[in-house]
PDB file of C-alpha atoms and ligand atoms in Angstrom:
ATOM      1  CA  MET A   1       0.000   0.000   0.000  1.00 47.00           C
ATOM      2  CA  ILE A   2       2.610   2.462   1.083  1.00 47.00           C
ATOM      3  CA  GLY A   3       4.985   1.421  -1.691  1.00 49.00           C
ATOM      4  CA  ALA A   4       2.305   2.217  -4.250  1.00 54.00           C
ATOM      5  CA  ALA A   5       1.544   5.632  -2.805  1.00 57.00           C
ATOM      6  CA  PRO A   6       1.970   8.554  -5.185  1.00 75.00           C
ATOM      7  CA  GLU A   7       4.292  11.420  -4.327  1.00 88.00           C
ATOM      8  CA  ILE A   8       2.077  13.380  -2.027  1.00 94.00           C
ATOM      9  CA  LYS A   9       2.915  15.696   0.829  1.00 95.00           C
ATOM     10  CA  LEU A  10       0.757  17.000   3.593  1.00 98.00           C
ATOM     11  CA  HIS A  11       0.581  20.165   5.654  1.00 97.00           C
ATOM     12  CA  VAL A  12      -1.378  20.603   8.859  1.00 97.00           C
ATOM     13  CA  LEU A  13      -2.932  24.079   9.016  1.00 96.00           C
ATOM     14  CA  SER A  14      -3.868  25.861  12.207  1.00 93.00           C
ATOM     15  CA  THR A  15      -7.399  27.199  11.849  1.00 94.00           C
ATOM     16  CA  GLY A  16      -8.282  28.859  15.134  1.00 92.00           C
ATOM     17  CA  VAL A  17      -8.643  27.750  18.723  1.00 91.00           C
ATOM     18  CA  MET A  18     -11.824  27.661  20.747  1.00 91.00           C
ATOM     19  CA  GLU A  19     -11.927  27.892  24.494  1.00 87.00           C
ATOM     20  CA  THR A  20     -14.522  25.720  26.100  1.00 85.00           C
ATOM     21  CA  ASP A  21     -15.569  23.487  28.923  1.00 81.00           C
ATOM     22  CA  LEU A  22     -13.842  20.289  27.890  1.00 81.00           C
ATOM     23  CA  THR A  23     -16.813  18.348  29.202  1.00 78.00           C
ATOM     24  CA  TRP A  24     -18.281  18.889  25.746  1.00 81.00           C
ATOM     25  CA  LEU A  25     -15.490  16.682  24.485  1.00 82.00           C
ATOM     26  CA  LEU A  26     -15.230  14.074  27.195  1.00 77.00           C
ATOM     27  CA  LEU A  27     -17.880  12.889  29.584  1.00 68.00           C
ATOM     28  CA  LYS A  28     -15.807  11.446  32.337  1.00 61.00           C
ATOM     29  CA  GLY A  29     -15.503  11.838  36.084  1.00 53.00           C
ATOM     30  CA  GLY A  30     -18.866  13.506  36.688  1.00 49.00           C
ATOM     31  CA  ARG A  31     -18.115  16.687  34.756  1.00 55.00           C
ATOM     32  CA  THR A  32     -20.920  19.152  34.151  1.00 60.00           C
ATOM     33  CA  ILE A  33     -21.038  21.750  31.379  1.00 62.00           C
ATOM     34  CA  ARG A  34     -20.542  25.434  32.256  1.00 65.00           C
ATOM     35  CA  ASP A  35     -20.370  28.632  30.211  1.00 72.00           C
ATOM     36  CA  ARG A  36     -17.659  31.312  30.214  1.00 82.00           C
ATOM     37  CA  HIS A  37     -19.204  33.183  33.103  1.00 77.00           C
ATOM     38  CA  HIS A  38     -18.230  30.225  35.253  1.00 67.00           C
ATOM     39  CA  LYS A  39     -14.885  29.537  33.650  1.00 70.00           C
ATOM     40  CA  ASP A  40     -12.960  30.358  36.816  1.00 70.00           C
ATOM     41  CA  ASP A  41     -14.807  27.719  38.717  1.00 64.00           C
ATOM     42  CA  PRO A  42     -12.718  24.639  39.314  1.00 58.00           C
ATOM     43  CA  VAL A  43     -13.755  22.861  36.163  1.00 60.00           C
ATOM     44  CA  VAL A  44     -12.140  21.872  32.953  1.00 73.00           C
ATOM     45  CA  TRP A  45     -12.139  24.958  30.729  1.00 80.00           C
ATOM     46  CA  GLY A  46      -9.355  24.702  28.256  1.00 82.00           C
ATOM     47  CA  ASP A  47      -8.206  25.082  24.689  1.00 86.00           C
ATOM     48  CA  CYS A  48      -9.997  23.249  21.915  1.00 90.00           C
ATOM     49  CA  PRO A  49      -7.769  23.714  18.867  1.00 93.00           C
ATOM     50  CA  THR A  50      -8.982  23.132  15.319  1.00 95.00           C
ATOM     51  CA  HIS A  51      -6.941  22.177  12.280  1.00 96.00           C
ATOM     52  CA  ALA A  52      -7.251  21.632   8.571  1.00 98.00           C
ATOM     53  CA  VAL A  53      -5.145  19.416   6.350  1.00 98.00           C
ATOM     54  CA  LEU A  54      -3.734  20.424   2.984  1.00 98.00           C
ATOM     55  CA  ILE A  55      -2.537  17.662   0.682  1.00 98.00           C
ATOM     56  CA  GLU A  56      -0.415  18.398  -2.352  1.00 98.00           C
ATOM     57  CA  HIS A  57      -1.158  15.542  -4.756  1.00 97.00           C
ATOM     58  CA  PRO A  58       0.012  15.101  -8.358  1.00 96.00           C
ATOM     59  CA  GLU A  59      -3.660  15.131  -9.414  1.00 97.00           C
ATOM     60  CA  GLY A  60      -4.669  18.160  -7.397  1.00 97.00           C
ATOM     61  CA  ARG A  61      -4.665  20.041  -4.151  1.00 98.00           C
ATOM     62  CA  VAL A  62      -7.008  18.675  -1.486  1.00 98.00           C
ATOM     63  CA  LEU A  63      -8.119  20.512   1.643  1.00 98.00           C
ATOM     64  CA  TRP A  64      -9.694  18.723   4.580  1.00 98.00           C
ATOM     65  CA  ASP A  65     -11.929  20.965   6.723  1.00 98.00           C
ATOM     66  CA  THR A  66     -11.821  24.717   7.266  1.00 98.00           C
ATOM     67  CA  GLY A  67     -11.711  25.425  11.021  1.00 96.00           C
ATOM     68  CA  VAL A  68     -13.488  28.215  12.849  1.00 94.00           C
ATOM     69  CA  PRO A  69     -14.346  31.614  11.381  1.00 93.00           C
ATOM     70  CA  ARG A  70     -12.125  34.632  12.013  1.00 91.00           C
ATOM     71  CA  ASP A  71     -15.258  36.825  12.229  1.00 91.00           C
ATOM     72  CA  TRP A  72     -17.022  34.621  14.780  1.00 90.00           C
ATOM     73  CA  GLU A  73     -18.009  37.486  17.084  1.00 88.00           C
ATOM     74  CA  GLU A  74     -20.006  39.284  14.385  1.00 90.00           C
ATOM     75  CA  ARG A  75     -21.006  36.261  12.386  1.00 91.00           C
ATOM     76  CA  TRP A  76     -22.704  34.127  14.979  1.00 91.00           C
ATOM     77  CA  ALA A  77     -26.264  34.978  15.943  1.00 88.00           C
ATOM     78  CA  PRO A  78     -26.877  35.160  19.688  1.00 87.00           C
ATOM     79  CA  THR A  79     -27.237  31.470  20.301  1.00 85.00           C
ATOM     80  CA  GLY A  80     -24.925  30.691  23.194  1.00 85.00           C
ATOM     81  CA  PHE A  81     -22.034  29.788  20.885  1.00 86.00           C
ATOM     82  CA  HIS A  82     -20.182  32.929  21.977  1.00 88.00           C
ATOM     83  CA  ASP A  83     -20.397  31.895  25.583  1.00 86.00           C
ATOM     84  CA  PHE A  84     -19.706  28.225  25.205  1.00 82.00           C
ATOM     85  CA  PHE A  85     -17.154  28.268  22.360  1.00 87.00           C
ATOM     86  CA  PRO A  86     -15.376  31.654  22.197  1.00 89.00           C
ATOM     87  CA  VAL A  87     -12.517  31.679  19.696  1.00 89.00           C
ATOM     88  CA  LYS A  88      -8.999  33.021  20.044  1.00 83.00           C
ATOM     89  CA  GLU A  89      -6.213  33.212  17.516  1.00 69.00           C
ATOM     90  CA  PRO A  90      -3.414  30.741  18.157  1.00 62.00           C
ATOM     91  CA  ILE A  91      -0.368  32.307  19.735  1.00 60.00           C
ATOM     92  CA  ASP A  92       1.920  30.104  17.652  1.00 60.00           C
ATOM     93  CA  GLY A  93       1.432  29.574  13.954  1.00 58.00           C
ATOM     94  CA  PRO A  94      -0.354  31.617  11.339  1.00 62.00           C
ATOM     95  CA  GLY A  95      -3.789  31.515  12.892  1.00 86.00           C
ATOM     96  CA  TYR A  96      -6.947  31.005  10.896  1.00 93.00           C
ATOM     97  CA  LEU A  97      -7.503  29.179   7.619  1.00 96.00           C
ATOM     98  CA  ASP A  98      -7.053  32.237   5.413  1.00 95.00           C
ATOM     99  CA  SER A  99      -3.684  33.160   6.892  1.00 93.00           C
ATOM    100  CA  SER A 100      -2.564  29.532   7.047  1.00 95.00           C
ATOM    101  CA  LEU A 101      -3.242  29.166   3.326  1.00 97.00           C
ATOM    102  CA  ALA A 102      -1.581  32.506   2.660  1.00 96.00           C
ATOM    103  CA  SER A 103       1.517  31.316   4.509  1.00 94.00           C
ATOM    104  CA  LEU A 104       1.829  28.727   1.721  1.00 96.00           C
ATOM    105  CA  ASP A 105       1.106  31.359  -0.946  1.00 97.00           C
ATOM    106  CA  LEU A 106      -2.325  29.857  -1.544  1.00 98.00           C
ATOM    107  CA  THR A 107      -5.840  31.243  -1.767  1.00 98.00           C
ATOM    108  CA  PRO A 108      -9.111  29.289  -1.739  1.00 98.00           C
ATOM    109  CA  ASP A 109      -9.135  29.293  -5.555  1.00 98.00           C
ATOM    110  CA  ASP A 110      -5.946  27.207  -5.502  1.00 98.00           C
ATOM    111  CA  ILE A 111      -7.776  24.336  -3.836  1.00 98.00           C
ATOM    112  CA  ASP A 112      -9.120  21.716  -6.259  1.00 98.00           C
ATOM    113  CA  ILE A 113     -11.097  19.646  -3.776  1.00 98.00           C
ATOM    114  CA  LEU A 114     -12.422  20.653  -0.361  1.00 98.00           C
ATOM    115  CA  VAL A 115     -13.590  17.737   1.764  1.00 98.00           C
ATOM    116  CA  LEU A 116     -15.710  18.594   4.791  1.00 98.00           C
ATOM    117  CA  SER A 117     -15.578  16.035   7.588  1.00 98.00           C
ATOM    118  CA  HIS A 118     -19.029  17.250   8.635  1.00 98.00           C
ATOM    119  CA  LEU A 119     -20.940  20.517   8.644  1.00 98.00           C
ATOM    120  CA  HIS A 120     -20.448  21.773  12.214  1.00 97.00           C
ATOM    121  CA  PHE A 121     -19.460  25.420  12.682  1.00 96.00           C
ATOM    122  CA  ASP A 122     -15.895  24.608  13.674  1.00 96.00           C
ATOM    123  CA  HIS A 123     -15.249  22.567  10.500  1.00 98.00           C
ATOM    124  CA  ALA A 124     -17.402  23.979   7.692  1.00 97.00           C
ATOM    125  CA  ALA A 125     -17.515  27.656   8.695  1.00 95.00           C
ATOM    126  CA  ASN A 126     -15.188  28.859   5.954  1.00 97.00           C
ATOM    127  CA  ALA A 127     -16.517  26.562   3.217  1.00 98.00           C
ATOM    128  CA  ARG A 128     -18.241  29.453   1.462  1.00 98.00           C
ATOM    129  CA  ASP A 129     -14.815  30.897   0.631  1.00 98.00           C
ATOM    130  CA  PHE A 130     -14.437  27.955  -1.768  1.00 98.00           C
ATOM    131  CA  ALA A 131     -17.639  28.509  -3.714  1.00 97.00           C
ATOM    132  CA  GLY A 132     -15.933  30.539  -6.428  1.00 94.00           C
ATOM    133  CA  GLY A 133     -16.216  27.754  -8.966  1.00 96.00           C
ATOM    134  CA  LYS A 134     -12.614  26.541  -8.800  1.00 97.00           C
ATOM    135  CA  THR A 135     -13.139  24.015  -6.022  1.00 98.00           C
ATOM    136  CA  ARG A 136     -15.185  20.827  -5.769  1.00 98.00           C
ATOM    137  CA  ILE A 137     -16.760  20.672  -2.296  1.00 98.00           C
ATOM    138  CA  ILE A 138     -17.413  17.175  -0.950  1.00 98.00           C
ATOM    139  CA  ALA A 139     -19.302  15.950   2.114  1.00 98.00           C
ATOM    140  CA  ASN A 140     -21.099  12.789   3.177  1.00 98.00           C
ATOM    141  CA  ASP A 141     -24.592  12.253   1.811  1.00 98.00           C
ATOM    142  CA  LYS A 142     -26.130  11.512   5.224  1.00 98.00           C
ATOM    143  CA  GLU A 143     -24.563  14.673   6.625  1.00 98.00           C
ATOM    144  CA  VAL A 144     -25.950  16.846   3.858  1.00 98.00           C
ATOM    145  CA  GLU A 145     -29.361  15.224   4.143  1.00 98.00           C
ATOM    146  CA  GLY A 146     -29.473  15.659   7.925  1.00 98.00           C
ATOM    147  CA  ALA A 147     -28.171  19.208   7.890  1.00 98.00           C
ATOM    148  CA  SER A 148     -30.634  20.219   5.167  1.00 98.00           C
ATOM    149  CA  GLN A 149     -33.542  19.322   7.461  1.00 97.00           C
ATOM    150  CA  ILE A 150     -32.584  21.899  10.087  1.00 97.00           C
ATOM    151  CA  GLN A 151     -35.119  24.697  10.515  1.00 96.00           C
ATOM    152  CA  GLY A 152     -34.078  28.149  11.707  1.00 96.00           C
ATOM    153  CA  TYR A 153     -30.597  29.486  12.427  1.00 96.00           C
ATOM    154  CA  SER A 154     -28.951  26.444  13.927  1.00 96.00           C
ATOM    155  CA  ALA A 155     -29.358  23.095  15.602  1.00 95.00           C
ATOM    156  CA  GLY A 156     -26.672  21.733  17.856  1.00 92.00           C
ATOM    157  CA  ALA A 157     -23.383  22.817  16.312  1.00 94.00           C
ATOM    158  CA  HIS A 158     -24.796  23.112  12.788  1.00 97.00           C
ATOM    159  CA  ILE A 159     -25.229  26.722  11.633  1.00 97.00           C
ATOM    160  CA  VAL A 160     -27.348  26.654   8.494  1.00 98.00           C
ATOM    161  CA  SER A 161     -25.807  29.763   6.911  1.00 97.00           C
ATOM    162  CA  ASP A 162     -22.384  28.061   6.917  1.00 97.00           C
ATOM    163  CA  TYR A 163     -23.433  25.579   4.230  1.00 98.00           C
ATOM    164  CA  GLN A 164     -26.863  26.455   2.853  1.00 97.00           C
ATOM    165  CA  GLY A 165     -26.832  26.769  -0.933  1.00 97.00           C
ATOM    166  CA  LEU A 166     -23.258  25.548  -1.365  1.00 98.00           C
ATOM    167  CA  PRO A 167     -22.722  23.246  -4.365  1.00 97.00           C
ATOM    168  CA  ILE A 168     -21.770  20.240  -2.256  1.00 98.00           C
ATOM    169  CA  GLU A 169     -21.073  16.915  -3.987  1.00 98.00           C
ATOM    170  CA  THR A 170     -22.018  14.004  -1.794  1.00 98.00           C
ATOM    171  CA  VAL A 171     -20.188  10.733  -1.238  1.00 98.00           C
ATOM    172  CA  SER A 172     -21.381   7.642   0.600  1.00 98.00           C
ATOM    173  CA  GLY A 173     -19.364   5.083   2.526  1.00 98.00           C
ATOM    174  CA  ASP A 174     -15.590   4.776   2.329  1.00 98.00           C
ATOM    175  CA  VAL A 175     -14.417   6.510  -0.820  1.00 98.00           C
ATOM    176  CA  GLU A 176     -11.054   7.181  -2.438  1.00 98.00           C
ATOM    177  CA  ILE A 177     -10.876  10.872  -3.271  1.00 98.00           C
ATOM    178  CA  LEU A 178      -7.534  10.590  -5.092  1.00 97.00           C
ATOM    179  CA  PRO A 179      -5.038   7.713  -5.041  1.00 96.00           C
ATOM    180  CA  GLY A 180      -3.705   7.533  -1.484  1.00 96.00           C
ATOM    181  CA  ILE A 181      -6.396   9.842  -0.088  1.00 98.00           C
ATOM    182  CA  SER A 182      -9.651   8.353   1.215  1.00 98.00           C
ATOM    183  CA  VAL A 183     -12.564   9.294   3.385  1.00 98.00           C
ATOM    184  CA  ILE A 184     -13.845   6.824   5.965  1.00 98.00           C
ATOM    185  CA  GLU A 185     -17.507   7.023   6.899  1.00 98.00           C
ATOM    186  CA  THR A 186     -17.572   7.358  10.700  1.00 98.00           C
ATOM    187  CA  PRO A 187     -21.060   8.459  11.778  1.00 98.00           C
ATOM    188  CA  GLY A 188     -22.162   8.963  15.362  1.00 97.00           C
ATOM    189  CA  HIS A 189     -20.897  12.441  16.211  1.00 96.00           C
ATOM    190  CA  THR A 190     -23.280  13.571  13.454  1.00 97.00           C
ATOM    191  CA  TRP A 191     -25.261  11.744  10.755  1.00 98.00           C
ATOM    192  CA  GLY A 192     -22.379  11.623   8.337  1.00 98.00           C
ATOM    193  CA  THR A 193     -19.114  12.537  10.024  1.00 98.00           C
ATOM    194  CA  MET A 194     -16.143  11.337   7.993  1.00 98.00           C
ATOM    195  CA  SER A 195     -12.502  10.695   8.836  1.00 98.00           C
ATOM    196  CA  LEU A 196      -9.578  11.129   6.455  1.00 98.00           C
ATOM    197  CA  ARG A 197      -6.957   8.549   5.559  1.00 98.00           C
ATOM    198  CA  VAL A 198      -3.785   9.574   3.777  1.00 98.00           C
ATOM    199  CA  ASP A 199      -1.123   7.054   2.757  1.00 97.00           C
ATOM    200  CA  LEU A 200       2.107   9.008   2.668  1.00 97.00           C
ATOM    201  CA  PRO A 201       5.020   7.634   0.659  1.00 95.00           C
ATOM    202  CA  GLN A 202       7.597   8.009   3.436  1.00 95.00           C
ATOM    203  CA  GLU A 203       5.789   8.404   6.746  1.00 96.00           C
ATOM    204  CA  GLY A 204       3.028   5.863   6.134  1.00 97.00           C
ATOM    205  CA  THR A 205      -0.641   6.157   6.917  1.00 98.00           C
ATOM    206  CA  LYS A 206      -2.145   9.099   8.792  1.00 98.00           C
ATOM    207  CA  ILE A 207      -5.747   9.075   9.950  1.00 98.00           C
ATOM    208  CA  PHE A 208      -7.378  12.401  10.760  1.00 98.00           C
ATOM    209  CA  THR A 209     -10.470  11.608  12.800  1.00 98.00           C
ATOM    210  CA  SER A 210     -12.086  15.025  12.904  1.00 98.00           C
ATOM    211  CA  ASP A 211     -14.891  14.810  15.466  1.00 96.00           C
ATOM    212  CA  ALA A 212     -15.318  11.062  15.086  1.00 97.00           C
ATOM    213  CA  VAL A 213     -12.744  11.095  17.902  1.00 96.00           C
ATOM    214  CA  TYR A 214     -12.143  14.384  19.733  1.00 94.00           C
ATOM    215  CA  LEU A 215      -9.252  13.458  21.991  1.00 92.00           C
ATOM    216  CA  ARG A 216      -6.694  10.778  22.718  1.00 93.00           C
ATOM    217  CA  ASP A 217      -8.638  10.256  25.954  1.00 89.00           C
ATOM    218  CA  SER A 218     -11.774   9.579  23.864  1.00 92.00           C
ATOM    219  CA  TRP A 219      -9.920   6.957  21.811  1.00 95.00           C
ATOM    220  CA  GLY A 220      -9.021   4.689  24.723  1.00 90.00           C
ATOM    221  CA  PRO A 221      -9.390   1.772  24.571  1.00 92.00           C
ATOM    222  CA  PRO A 222     -12.013   1.755  25.861  1.00 89.00           C
ATOM    223  CA  ALA A 223     -13.544   4.613  23.872  1.00 91.00           C
ATOM    224  CA  VAL A 224     -15.059   7.377  26.043  1.00 87.00           C
ATOM    225  CA  GLY A 225     -18.008   9.388  24.722  1.00 85.00           C
ATOM    226  CA  ALA A 226     -18.767  13.088  24.711  1.00 82.00           C
ATOM    227  CA  ALA A 227     -21.642  15.505  25.201  1.00 76.00           C
ATOM    228  CA  ILE A 228     -22.063  16.270  21.501  1.00 79.00           C
ATOM    229  CA  VAL A 229     -22.977  12.949  19.962  1.00 85.00           C
ATOM    230  CA  TRP A 230     -25.911  12.264  17.665  1.00 90.00           C
ATOM    231  CA  ASN A 231     -25.916   8.492  18.083  1.00 93.00           C
ATOM    232  CA  ASN A 232     -23.804   6.848  20.768  1.00 92.00           C
ATOM    233  CA  LEU A 233     -23.889   3.326  19.346  1.00 94.00           C
ATOM    234  CA  ALA A 234     -22.930   4.470  15.854  1.00 96.00           C
ATOM    235  CA  TRP A 235     -20.196   6.615  17.411  1.00 96.00           C
ATOM    236  CA  LEU A 236     -18.731   3.643  19.255  1.00 96.00           C
ATOM    237  CA  GLU A 237     -18.836   1.485  16.129  1.00 97.00           C
ATOM    238  CA  SER A 238     -17.040   4.211  14.199  1.00 98.00           C
ATOM    239  CA  VAL A 239     -14.262   4.464  16.765  1.00 97.00           C
ATOM    240  CA  GLU A 240     -13.731   0.715  16.582  1.00 98.00           C
ATOM    241  CA  LYS A 241     -13.794   0.866  12.780  1.00 98.00           C
ATOM    242  CA  LEU A 242     -11.010   3.449  12.890  1.00 98.00           C
ATOM    243  CA  ARG A 243      -9.088   1.451  15.477  1.00 98.00           C
ATOM    244  CA  LYS A 244      -9.145  -1.588  13.193  1.00 98.00           C
ATOM    245  CA  ILE A 245      -7.858   0.407  10.224  1.00 98.00           C
ATOM    246  CA  ALA A 246      -5.196   2.019  12.397  1.00 98.00           C
ATOM    247  CA  GLU A 247      -4.027  -1.360  13.656  1.00 98.00           C
ATOM    248  CA  GLU A 248      -3.957  -2.852  10.160  1.00 98.00           C
ATOM    249  CA  THR A 249      -1.984   0.038   8.691  1.00 98.00           C
ATOM    250  CA  GLY A 250       0.097   1.096  11.686  1.00 98.00           C
ATOM    251  CA  ALA A 251      -1.374   4.552  11.159  1.00 98.00           C
ATOM    252  CA  GLU A 252      -0.741   7.569  13.284  1.00 98.00           C
ATOM    253  CA  VAL A 253      -4.137   8.824  14.465  1.00 98.00           C
ATOM    254  CA  ILE A 254      -4.629  12.587  14.690  1.00 98.00           C
ATOM    255  CA  PHE A 255      -7.631  13.519  16.787  1.00 98.00           C
ATOM    256  CA  GLY A 256     -10.022  16.367  16.056  1.00 97.00           C
ATOM    257  CA  HIS A 257      -9.498  18.645  19.033  1.00 94.00           C
ATOM    258  CA  ASP A 258      -6.693  17.313  21.225  1.00 93.00           C
ATOM    259  CA  GLY A 259      -4.745  20.221  22.694  1.00 90.00           C
ATOM    260  CA  GLU A 260      -1.772  18.162  23.823  1.00 91.00           C
ATOM    261  CA  GLN A 261      -1.461  16.383  20.505  1.00 95.00           C
ATOM    262  CA  ALA A 262      -2.021  19.620  18.593  1.00 93.00           C
ATOM    263  CA  ALA A 263       1.051  21.055  20.287  1.00 92.00           C
ATOM    264  CA  GLN A 264       3.111  18.217  18.796  1.00 95.00           C
ATOM    265  CA  LEU A 265       1.899  18.558  15.203  1.00 95.00           C
ATOM    266  CA  ARG A 266       4.093  20.101  12.509  1.00 94.00           C
ATOM    267  CA  TYR A 267       2.237  23.091  11.097  1.00 93.00           C
ATOM    268  CA  ALA A 268       2.455  24.931   7.810  1.00 93.00           C
ATOM    269  CA  PRO A 269       4.287  26.685   6.416  1.00 93.00           C
ATOM    270  CA  ASP A 270       7.418  24.991   7.758  1.00 93.00           C
ATOM    271  CA  GLY A 271       5.906  21.731   8.888  1.00 94.00           C
ATOM    272  CA  VAL A 272       5.395  19.081   6.246  1.00 97.00           C
ATOM    273  CA  TYR A 273       4.620  15.371   6.250  1.00 98.00           C
ATOM    274  CA  ARG A 274       5.838  13.277   3.314  1.00 96.00           C
TER     275      ARG A 274
HETATM  276 ZN1   ZN B 301     -18.442  18.452  15.211  1.00 61.05          ZN
END
């Protein structure tokens, strides 16, 4: 598998950091969810970093996810998002998606394929920047179907204006996007959350779980669930599906929002995985 991999290289992009009660991410030890007015209470407020992945492939440039919006304070309607998930720019690294791309001398029009792991506000928020006609936008069919049923401004972490009207192509199941780059259907967090598998020629397989697995502590084994899960049984099955693939391939697994792991990643523009 690895021997057959085309010459592709991968950059991890920093795309904004939320602060939040980490209970959203890990229900463990009797934690209860609080908002920012109670952040000084002895709870588990902490950083919830986001990332995107840029893959330079001989057949095109692929972007995985888009992070949180730079203009979150003005953009979000008064929903509670501001209080529960305020955003700050990373101290290290180039910051949000736009500046991360710019650090590589890229703009959204340079991206051939944008793959959205799911349509939550901290993954799909900047997708509209890629609607200029140069980029194919791909998401899971169950995700698009579920998200299209939402009435009003938002439901859970889906904000309708992030994705409504976008020309999204849908895929179903586990699908190869380009040789060496595949999506893995891992529902549970939402209807159609996907994970990303990249088979790198030198460093082997990387699996980016997005919100299928938030944290190393969620991964286990045993897997530990979170507050934001659409279907717990499907979620658990998806984690075990990923674990099996990771064991078979010896993959490194990069979790969706793990602060400790995020600090170890090699970010663009200097960081590159080959
Ligand atoms: Zn999510």
